[in-house]
PDB file of C-alpha atoms in Angstrom:
ATOM      1  CA  MET A   1     -10.560  59.262  35.607  1.00  0.00           C
ATOM      2  CA  ALA A   2     -11.508  59.666  31.975  1.00  0.00           C
ATOM      3  CA  VAL A   3      -8.123  61.249  31.379  1.00  0.00           C
ATOM      4  CA  ASP A   4      -6.398  58.303  33.035  1.00  0.00           C
ATOM      5  CA  ARG A   5      -8.309  55.882  30.852  1.00  0.00           C
ATOM      6  CA  GLY A   6      -7.462  57.873  27.769  1.00  0.00           C
ATOM      7  CA  LEU A   7      -3.815  57.964  28.744  1.00  0.00           C
ATOM      8  CA  TRP A   8      -3.783  54.216  29.462  1.00  0.00           C
ATOM      9  CA  TRP A   9      -5.355  53.439  26.101  1.00  0.00           C
ATOM     10  CA  SER A  10      -3.011  55.744  24.216  1.00  0.00           C
ATOM     11  CA  VAL A  11      -0.058  53.865  25.700  1.00  0.00           C
ATOM     12  CA  TRP A  12      -1.333  50.318  25.388  1.00  0.00           C
ATOM     13  CA  TRP A  13      -3.412  50.252  22.196  1.00  0.00           C
ATOM     14  CA  PRO A  14      -0.353  49.797  19.913  1.00  0.00           C
ATOM     15  CA  TRP A  15       0.703  46.785  21.969  1.00  0.00           C
ATOM     16  CA  ALA A  16      -2.823  45.418  21.915  1.00  0.00           C
ATOM     17  CA  ALA A  17      -2.822  45.707  18.124  1.00  0.00           C
ATOM     18  CA  VAL A  18       0.513  43.890  17.939  1.00  0.00           C
ATOM     19  CA  TRP A  19      -0.750  41.090  20.188  1.00  0.00           C
ATOM     20  CA  LEU A  20      -3.965  40.747  18.175  1.00  0.00           C
ATOM     21  CA  THR A  21      -2.059  40.675  14.879  1.00  0.00           C
ATOM     22  CA  THR A  22       0.350  38.077  16.263  1.00  0.00           C
ATOM     23  CA  ALA A  23      -2.512  35.902  17.485  1.00  0.00           C
ATOM     24  CA  LEU A  24      -4.227  36.037  14.108  1.00  0.00           C
ATOM     25  CA  ALA A  25      -0.967  35.206  12.333  1.00  0.00           C
ATOM     26  CA  LEU A  26      -0.470  32.176  14.585  1.00  0.00           C
ATOM     27  CA  VAL A  27      -3.995  30.952  13.861  1.00  0.00           C
ATOM     28  CA  VAL A  28      -3.506  31.350  10.115  1.00  0.00           C
ATOM     29  CA  ALA A  29      -0.136  29.564  10.287  1.00  0.00           C
ATOM     30  CA  ALA A  30      -1.680  26.688  12.239  1.00  0.00           C
ATOM     31  CA  VAL A  31      -4.503  26.316   9.693  1.00  0.00           C
ATOM     32  CA  VAL A  32      -2.014  26.345   6.799  1.00  0.00           C
ATOM     33  CA  LEU A  33       0.128  23.690   8.488  1.00  0.00           C
ATOM     34  CA  VAL A  34      -2.885  21.456   9.140  1.00  0.00           C
ATOM     35  CA  LEU A  35      -4.086  21.764   5.532  1.00  0.00           C
ATOM     36  CA  ALA A  36      -0.594  21.053   4.193  1.00  0.00           C
ATOM     37  CA  TRP A  37      -0.257  18.004   6.444  1.00  0.00           C
ATOM     38  CA  ARG A  38      -3.637  16.662   5.321  1.00  0.00           C
ATOM     39  CA  ALA A  39      -2.841  17.236   1.656  1.00  0.00           C
ATOM     40  CA  ARG A  40       0.559  15.563   1.947  1.00  0.00           C
ATOM     41  CA  HIS A  41      -0.853  12.541   3.758  1.00  0.00           C
ATOM     42  CA  ARG A  42      -3.846  12.333   1.454  1.00  0.00           C
ATOM     43  CA  TYR A  43      -1.903  12.083  -1.760  1.00  0.00           C
ATOM     44  CA  ALA A  44       1.256  10.322  -0.548  1.00  0.00           C
ATOM     45  CA  PRO A  45       1.178   6.503  -0.659  1.00  0.00           C
ATOM     46  CA  ARG A  46       0.887   5.089   2.850  1.00  0.00           C
ATOM     47  CA  ALA A  47       2.401   1.706   2.174  1.00  0.00           C
ATOM     48  CA  GLU A  48       6.102   1.058   1.767  1.00  0.00           C
ATOM     49  CA  VAL A  49       6.474   0.450  -1.968  1.00  0.00           C
ATOM     50  CA  PRO A  50       9.897  -0.208  -3.507  1.00  0.00           C
ATOM     51  CA  GLY A  51      10.568   1.098  -6.999  1.00  0.00           C
ATOM     52  CA  LEU A  52      10.835  -1.947  -9.276  1.00  0.00           C
ATOM     53  CA  THR A  53       8.038  -4.235 -10.461  1.00  0.00           C
ATOM     54  CA  LEU A  54       9.031  -7.718 -11.575  1.00  0.00           C
ATOM     55  CA  TYR A  55       5.533  -9.076 -12.173  1.00  0.00           C
ATOM     56  CA  LEU A  56       1.979  -7.755 -12.332  1.00  0.00           C
ATOM     57  CA  ASP A  57      -1.206  -9.675 -13.110  1.00  0.00           C
ATOM     58  CA  GLU A  58      -3.665  -7.006 -14.254  1.00  0.00           C
ATOM     59  CA  LYS A  59      -6.552  -9.479 -14.408  1.00  0.00           C
ATOM     60  CA  ALA A  60      -5.901 -10.426 -10.780  1.00  0.00           C
ATOM     61  CA  VAL A  61      -6.024  -6.731  -9.887  1.00  0.00           C
ATOM     62  CA  MET A  62      -9.495  -6.429 -11.377  1.00  0.00           C
ATOM     63  CA  ASP A  63     -10.533  -9.696  -9.725  1.00  0.00           C
ATOM     64  CA  LEU A  64      -9.537  -8.176  -6.394  1.00  0.00           C
ATOM     65  CA  TYR A  65     -11.635  -5.123  -7.239  1.00  0.00           C
ATOM     66  CA  GLN A  66     -14.702  -7.087  -8.338  1.00  0.00           C
ATOM     67  CA  VAL A  67     -14.847 -10.023  -5.931  1.00  0.00           C
ATOM     68  CA  GLY A  68     -12.222  -9.240  -3.311  1.00  0.00           C
ATOM     69  CA  GLY A  69     -14.340  -6.734  -1.419  1.00  0.00           C
ATOM     70  CA  TYR A  70     -11.953  -3.803  -1.936  1.00  0.00           C
ATOM     71  CA  GLY A  71     -13.655  -2.014  -4.828  1.00  0.00           C
ATOM     72  CA  ASP A  72     -14.605   1.144  -2.933  1.00  0.00           C
ATOM     73  CA  ALA A  73     -11.187   1.356  -1.275  1.00  0.00           C
ATOM     74  CA  MET A  74      -9.383   1.009  -4.614  1.00  0.00           C
ATOM     75  CA  ALA A  75     -11.547   3.616  -6.339  1.00  0.00           C
ATOM     76  CA  LYS A  76     -10.991   6.017  -3.432  1.00  0.00           C
ATOM     77  CA  GLU A  77      -7.235   5.482  -3.587  1.00  0.00           C
ATOM     78  CA  VAL A  78      -7.270   6.337  -7.303  1.00  0.00           C
ATOM     79  CA  VAL A  79      -9.147   9.590  -6.713  1.00  0.00           C
ATOM     80  CA  ASP A  80      -6.829  10.480  -3.816  1.00  0.00           C
ATOM     81  CA  ARG A  81      -3.821  10.011  -6.086  1.00  0.00           C
ATOM     82  CA  VAL A  82      -4.922  11.835  -9.215  1.00  0.00           C
ATOM     83  CA  GLY A  83      -7.202  14.449  -7.672  1.00  0.00           C
ATOM     84  CA  VAL A  84     -10.027  16.253  -9.446  1.00  0.00           C
ATOM     85  CA  THR A  85     -10.253  19.150 -11.893  1.00  0.00           C
ATOM     86  CA  LYS A  86     -11.934  22.479 -11.178  1.00  0.00           C
ATOM     87  CA  ASP A  87     -15.202  21.221 -12.643  1.00  0.00           C
ATOM     88  CA  GLY A  88     -15.201  18.121 -10.450  1.00  0.00           C
ATOM     89  CA  LYS A  89     -13.908  15.653 -13.043  1.00  0.00           C
ATOM     90  CA  ILE A  90     -11.475  12.930 -12.028  1.00  0.00           C
ATOM     91  CA  ALA A  91      -8.051  13.911 -13.378  1.00  0.00           C
ATOM     92  CA  LEU A  92      -7.441  10.668 -15.245  1.00  0.00           C
ATOM     93  CA  LYS A  93      -6.435  10.642 -18.890  1.00  0.00           C
ATOM     94  CA  GLY A  94      -9.185   9.114 -21.000  1.00  0.00           C
ATOM     95  CA  LEU A  95     -11.827   9.343 -18.271  1.00  0.00           C
ATOM     96  CA  ASP A  96     -14.426  12.107 -18.417  1.00  0.00           C
ATOM     97  CA  MET A  97     -16.245  11.333 -15.204  1.00  0.00           C
ATOM     98  CA  GLY A  98     -17.242  13.466 -12.251  1.00  0.00           C
ATOM     99  CA  LEU A  99     -17.150  12.363  -8.621  1.00  0.00           C
ATOM    100  CA  GLU A 100     -20.821  11.387  -8.617  1.00  0.00           C
ATOM    101  CA  GLY A 101     -20.298   9.277 -11.727  1.00  0.00           C
ATOM    102  CA  ALA A 102     -17.197   7.721 -10.201  1.00  0.00           C
ATOM    103  CA  ARG A 103     -19.202   6.430  -7.283  1.00  0.00           C
ATOM    104  CA  ALA A 104     -21.522   4.706  -9.725  1.00  0.00           C
ATOM    105  CA  SER A 105     -18.744   3.324 -11.940  1.00  0.00           C
ATOM    106  CA  GLY A 106     -15.699   2.699  -9.762  1.00  0.00           C
ATOM    107  CA  ARG A 107     -14.668  -0.162 -12.027  1.00  0.00           C
ATOM    108  CA  GLU A 108     -13.955   2.251 -14.887  1.00  0.00           C
ATOM    109  CA  VAL A 109     -11.939   4.475 -12.565  1.00  0.00           C
ATOM    110  CA  VAL A 110      -9.725   1.598 -11.431  1.00  0.00           C
ATOM    111  CA  LYS A 111      -9.467   0.082 -14.921  1.00  0.00           C
ATOM    112  CA  THR A 112      -8.407   3.419 -16.443  1.00  0.00           C
ATOM    113  CA  TYR A 113      -5.829   3.944 -13.716  1.00  0.00           C
ATOM    114  CA  ILE A 114      -4.314   0.505 -14.350  1.00  0.00           C
ATOM    115  CA  GLU A 115      -4.144   1.197 -18.096  1.00  0.00           C
ATOM    116  CA  ASN A 116      -2.501   4.630 -17.745  1.00  0.00           C
ATOM    117  CA  TYR A 117      -0.068   4.270 -14.861  1.00  0.00           C
ATOM    118  CA  GLU A 118       3.163   2.394 -14.315  1.00  0.00           C
ATOM    119  CA  PRO A 119       2.989  -1.070 -12.700  1.00  0.00           C
ATOM    120  CA  ILE A 120       4.648   0.127  -9.478  1.00  0.00           C
ATOM    121  CA  ALA A 121       1.925   2.780  -9.104  1.00  0.00           C
ATOM    122  CA  VAL A 122      -0.681   0.021  -9.396  1.00  0.00           C
ATOM    123  CA  VAL A 123       1.156  -1.991  -6.732  1.00  0.00           C
ATOM    124  CA  GLY A 124       1.029   1.060  -4.470  1.00  0.00           C
ATOM    125  CA  LEU A 125      -2.701   1.372  -5.119  1.00  0.00           C
ATOM    126  CA  LEU A 126      -3.261  -2.259  -4.149  1.00  0.00           C
ATOM    127  CA  LEU A 127      -1.180  -2.068  -0.985  1.00  0.00           C
ATOM    128  CA  ASP A 128      -2.852   1.106   0.236  1.00  0.00           C
ATOM    129  CA  ALA A 129      -6.340  -0.248  -0.467  1.00  0.00           C
ATOM    130  CA  LEU A 130      -5.563  -3.496   1.360  1.00  0.00           C
ATOM    131  CA  GLU A 131      -3.923  -1.659   4.257  1.00  0.00           C
ATOM    132  CA  SER A 132      -6.909   0.655   4.671  1.00  0.00           C
ATOM    133  CA  GLY A 133      -9.205  -2.363   4.852  1.00  0.00           C
ATOM    134  CA  ASP A 134      -6.960  -4.383   7.226  1.00  0.00           C
ATOM    135  CA  GLY A 135      -6.814  -6.979   4.470  1.00  0.00           C
ATOM    136  CA  VAL A 136      -3.129  -7.849   4.194  1.00  0.00           C
ATOM    137  CA  VAL A 137      -0.754  -9.823   6.401  1.00  0.00           C
ATOM    138  CA  HIS A 138       2.964  -9.030   6.112  1.00  0.00           C
ATOM    139  CA  VAL A 139       5.303 -12.010   6.268  1.00  0.00           C
ATOM    140  CA  ASP A 140       9.107 -12.008   6.417  1.00  0.00           C
ATOM    141  CA  LEU A 141      10.330 -15.445   5.419  1.00  0.00           C
ATOM    142  CA  ARG A 142      13.910 -14.782   6.506  1.00  0.00           C
ATOM    143  CA  ASP A 143      12.924 -13.901  10.085  1.00  0.00           C
ATOM    144  CA  ARG A 144       9.850 -16.170  10.126  1.00  0.00           C
ATOM    145  CA  THR A 145       7.706 -13.297  11.380  1.00  0.00           C
ATOM    146  CA  VAL A 146       4.155 -12.155  10.704  1.00  0.00           C
ATOM    147  CA  ARG A 147       2.849  -8.601  10.963  1.00  0.00           C
ATOM    148  CA  GLY A 148      -0.759  -7.599  10.438  1.00  0.00           C
ATOM    149  CA  THR A 149      -3.681  -6.188  12.336  1.00  0.00           C
ATOM    150  CA  PRO A 150      -3.973  -7.294  15.980  1.00  0.00           C
ATOM    151  CA  ALA A 151      -6.946  -9.478  15.069  1.00  0.00           C
ATOM    152  CA  LEU A 152      -4.973 -11.294  12.359  1.00  0.00           C
ATOM    153  CA  VAL A 153      -1.952 -11.760  14.590  1.00  0.00           C
ATOM    154  CA  ARG A 154      -4.159 -13.188  17.330  1.00  0.00           C
ATOM    155  CA  ALA A 155      -5.728 -15.558  14.800  1.00  0.00           C
ATOM    156  CA  LEU A 156      -2.286 -16.838  13.838  1.00  0.00           C
ATOM    157  CA  GLY A 157      -1.115 -17.193  17.424  1.00  0.00           C
ATOM    158  CA  GLU A 158       2.053 -15.914  19.058  1.00  0.00           C
ATOM    159  CA  GLU A 159       4.282 -18.427  17.326  1.00  0.00           C
ATOM    160  CA  SER A 160       6.471 -17.125  14.518  1.00  0.00           C
ATOM    161  CA  ALA A 161       5.164 -17.618  10.998  1.00  0.00           C
ATOM    162  CA  ARG A 162       5.586 -21.198   9.845  1.00  0.00           C
ATOM    163  CA  THR A 163       4.116 -23.123   6.969  1.00  0.00           C
ATOM    164  CA  ALA A 164       1.348 -24.734   8.981  1.00  0.00           C
ATOM    165  CA  ARG A 165       0.286 -21.312  10.232  1.00  0.00           C
ATOM    166  CA  LEU A 166       0.517 -19.427   6.971  1.00  0.00           C
ATOM    167  CA  ARG A 167      -1.733 -21.816   5.100  1.00  0.00           C
ATOM    168  CA  ARG A 168      -4.556 -20.840   7.479  1.00  0.00           C
ATOM    169  CA  ILE A 169      -4.492 -17.219   6.325  1.00  0.00           C
ATOM    170  CA  ASP A 170      -7.564 -16.469   4.212  1.00  0.00           C
ATOM    171  CA  THR A 171      -6.676 -12.862   3.431  1.00  0.00           C
ATOM    172  CA  TYR A 172      -3.997 -11.383   1.191  1.00  0.00           C
ATOM    173  CA  VAL A 173      -0.329 -11.699   2.066  1.00  0.00           C
ATOM    174  CA  SER A 174       2.727  -9.593   1.355  1.00  0.00           C
ATOM    175  CA  VAL A 175       5.627 -12.041   1.576  1.00  0.00           C
ATOM    176  CA  ARG A 176       9.195 -10.774   1.735  1.00  0.00           C
ATOM    177  CA  GLY A 177      12.002 -13.241   1.084  1.00  0.00           C
ATOM    178  CA  VAL A 178      14.948 -14.335  -1.022  1.00  0.00           C
ATOM    179  CA  PHE A 179      13.623 -15.686  -4.328  1.00  0.00           C
ATOM    180  CA  ARG A 180      15.082 -17.512  -7.313  1.00  0.00           C
ATOM    181  CA  VAL A 181      13.714 -18.664 -10.659  1.00  0.00           C
ATOM    182  CA  ALA A 182      13.150 -22.419 -10.297  1.00  0.00           C
ATOM    183  CA  GLU A 183      11.169 -23.366 -13.410  1.00  0.00           C
ATOM    184  CA  GLU A 184      10.344 -21.825 -16.773  1.00  0.00           C
ATOM    185  CA  GLY A 185       8.123 -23.102 -19.565  1.00  0.00           C
ATOM    186  CA  SER A 186       4.547 -23.620 -20.758  1.00  0.00           C
ATOM    187  CA  GLY A 187       3.762 -19.942 -20.183  1.00  0.00           C
ATOM    188  CA  THR A 188       4.619 -20.085 -16.476  1.00  0.00           C
ATOM    189  CA  THR A 189       7.649 -19.008 -14.474  1.00  0.00           C
ATOM    190  CA  VAL A 190       8.002 -20.446 -10.973  1.00  0.00           C
ATOM    191  CA  LEU A 191       9.759 -18.538  -8.189  1.00  0.00           C
ATOM    192  CA  LEU A 192      10.800 -20.217  -4.945  1.00  0.00           C
ATOM    193  CA  ALA A 193      11.755 -18.645  -1.620  1.00  0.00           C
ATOM    194  CA  PRO A 194      12.793 -20.608   1.482  1.00  0.00           C
ATOM    195  CA  PHE A 195      11.484 -20.185   5.003  1.00  0.00           C
ATOM    196  CA  GLY A 196      14.318 -19.028   7.229  1.00  0.00           C
ATOM    197  CA  ASP A 197      17.934 -18.312   6.352  1.00  0.00           C
ATOM    198  CA  PRO A 198      18.456 -18.721   2.576  1.00  0.00           C
ATOM    199  CA  ASP A 199      22.148 -19.506   3.215  1.00  0.00           C
ATOM    200  CA  ASP A 200      21.320 -22.449   5.468  1.00  0.00           C
ATOM    201  CA  PRO A 201      22.358 -25.592   3.573  1.00  0.00           C
ATOM    202  CA  GLU A 202      19.618 -27.657   5.227  1.00  0.00           C
ATOM    203  CA  GLU A 203      16.600 -27.900   2.936  1.00  0.00           C
ATOM    204  CA  GLY A 204      13.245 -26.907   4.371  1.00  0.00           C
ATOM    205  CA  PRO A 205       9.799 -25.628   3.374  1.00  0.00           C
ATOM    206  CA  GLN A 206       9.522 -23.023   0.644  1.00  0.00           C
ATOM    207  CA  VAL A 207       7.048 -20.558  -0.808  1.00  0.00           C
ATOM    208  CA  ARG A 208       6.133 -21.308  -4.401  1.00  0.00           C
ATOM    209  CA  VAL A 209       4.980 -18.418  -6.612  1.00  0.00           C
ATOM    210  CA  GLU A 210       3.670 -19.355 -10.073  1.00  0.00           C
ATOM    211  CA  CYS A 211       3.781 -16.314 -12.395  1.00  0.00           C
ATOM    212  CA  GLN A 212       2.135 -16.150 -15.810  1.00  0.00           C
ATOM    213  CA  SER A 213       5.030 -15.358 -18.134  1.00  0.00           C
ATOM    214  CA  ALA A 214       2.950 -12.724 -19.964  1.00  0.00           C
ATOM    215  CA  GLY A 215       2.944 -10.573 -16.833  1.00  0.00           C
ATOM    216  CA  LEU A 216       6.595 -11.144 -15.970  1.00  0.00           C
ATOM    217  CA  ARG A 217       9.118  -8.461 -16.885  1.00  0.00           C
ATOM    218  CA  ASP A 218      11.962 -10.713 -17.993  1.00  0.00           C
ATOM    219  CA  ASP A 219      14.292  -7.775 -18.586  1.00  0.00           C
ATOM    220  CA  VAL A 220      14.362  -6.855 -14.898  1.00  0.00           C
ATOM    221  CA  VAL A 221      14.241 -10.248 -13.178  1.00  0.00           C
ATOM    222  CA  PRO A 222      17.682 -10.705 -11.595  1.00  0.00           C
ATOM    223  CA  ASP A 223      19.832 -13.769 -12.167  1.00  0.00           C
ATOM    224  CA  GLY A 224      20.501 -16.053  -9.224  1.00  0.00           C
ATOM    225  CA  VAL A 225      18.869 -15.215  -5.886  1.00  0.00           C
ATOM    226  CA  PHE A 226      17.290 -11.832  -5.190  1.00  0.00           C
ATOM    227  CA  ASN A 227      15.322 -10.063  -2.472  1.00  0.00           C
ATOM    228  CA  ALA A 228      11.700  -9.371  -3.390  1.00  0.00           C
ATOM    229  CA  ARG A 229       8.164  -9.183  -2.092  1.00  0.00           C
ATOM    230  CA  CYS A 230       5.153 -11.057  -3.399  1.00  0.00           C
ATOM    231  CA  LEU A 231       1.633  -9.712  -2.940  1.00  0.00           C
ATOM    232  CA  GLY A 232      -0.900 -12.469  -3.411  1.00  0.00           C
ATOM    233  CA  LYS A 233      -3.202 -15.057  -1.892  1.00  0.00           C
ATOM    234  CA  VAL A 234      -2.352 -18.364  -0.228  1.00  0.00           C
ATOM    235  CA  GLN A 235      -3.632 -21.193  -2.461  1.00  0.00           C
ATOM    236  CA  SER A 236      -2.512 -24.507  -1.034  1.00  0.00           C
ATOM    237  CA  TRP A 237       0.081 -26.437   0.936  1.00  0.00           C
ATOM    238  CA  LYS A 238       1.947 -29.235  -0.887  1.00  0.00           C
ATOM    239  CA  ALA A 239       3.034 -31.378   2.017  1.00  0.00           C
ATOM    240  CA  ARG A 240       5.002 -33.851  -0.096  1.00  0.00           C
ATOM    241  CA  ASP A 241       7.076 -31.088  -1.694  1.00  0.00           C
ATOM    242  CA  GLY A 242       7.174 -28.856   1.373  1.00  0.00           C
ATOM    243  CA  GLU A 243       5.814 -25.918  -0.643  1.00  0.00           C
ATOM    244  CA  LEU A 244       3.265 -23.260   0.233  1.00  0.00           C
ATOM    245  CA  VAL A 245       1.694 -22.124  -3.061  1.00  0.00           C
ATOM    246  CA  ILE A 246       0.813 -18.443  -3.389  1.00  0.00           C
ATOM    247  CA  ARG A 247      -1.119 -17.022  -6.333  1.00  0.00           C
ATOM    248  CA  PRO A 248       0.722 -13.774  -7.090  1.00  0.00           C
ATOM    249  CA  ILE A 249      -0.867 -10.463  -7.953  1.00  0.00           C
ATOM    250  CA  ALA A 250       2.456  -8.628  -7.993  1.00  0.00           C
ATOM    251  CA  VAL A 251       6.118  -9.307  -7.315  1.00  0.00           C
ATOM    252  CA  PHE A 252       8.339  -6.310  -6.682  1.00  0.00           C
ATOM    253  CA  GLN A 253      11.611  -5.149  -5.133  1.00  0.00           C
TER     254      GLN A 253
END
C-alpha cells in the first residue's frame, strides 16, 4: 500500500505543483488588477469636464470651501489628485504639509492647488467635490431636463426643468446651454442662454449669467452663440425680464 501511495505521489506531485502555482498566480493577478482599478479610479476625475475654461471666479471657489459645506470634500479631492511623497507630504508645489497637517489646514491645501493648477483642473476639483456630496443639479436648457440625486429630482417634481422649478433649487447647478455675450461694461460681462431650442424664433425665458470681467478669459470666449456649461448658484428670478439669474463660479466648454 505504501508503494502504491509512493507511486501515486510520484506521478501526481508535478501536477499538484502546477495547479498550486497557477492558483497563486491567479490570486496575485486578481490583487494587482484590483489595486490598479482602485488607483485609476482614485486619481481620475469622476465628473465629465470639458477642456476649455471661459471663466473662473477664484474667490467664489474659496467661498464654496469656507461657507458652502464642501471644505473636507475639496481638500480630499486635492490630495487624491496630487498624491503624497514618501515622507507623507502632500505633493503640492509650495506646500510643505503632511497629511495630519492637511486635515488641520485644508484651506491652505485648496488655496495652494488653485494657485498652482490650470483653471480647468480647478473646475474638475469643484465638480468632483460637489458630486461626492450630492450637491449639484445638472440642467440641460436645450432639452429642459434636470438630472441630480433622486432626492433632488423628487424635490423638483417629475415635470421637465422650467424657470419656476429651477428657482426653487437651493444647491449648486451645472447648466448646459447655448450662450451668447449680451452685455459688456462696468467690469461685468453678461451671458444669456435660452430655455429650449435656441433656434426657435419665439422669445422665452433665459438664464442670465453675470461674470466679473477680471475672471473672464476674453481670448477664448467665442463670437456669436456657443455651447457651454455654467457651474454656479441660482440667485433670483426676474419675472419682468423672464430671466433666471445665476451667480457663476465657472463657465466652461
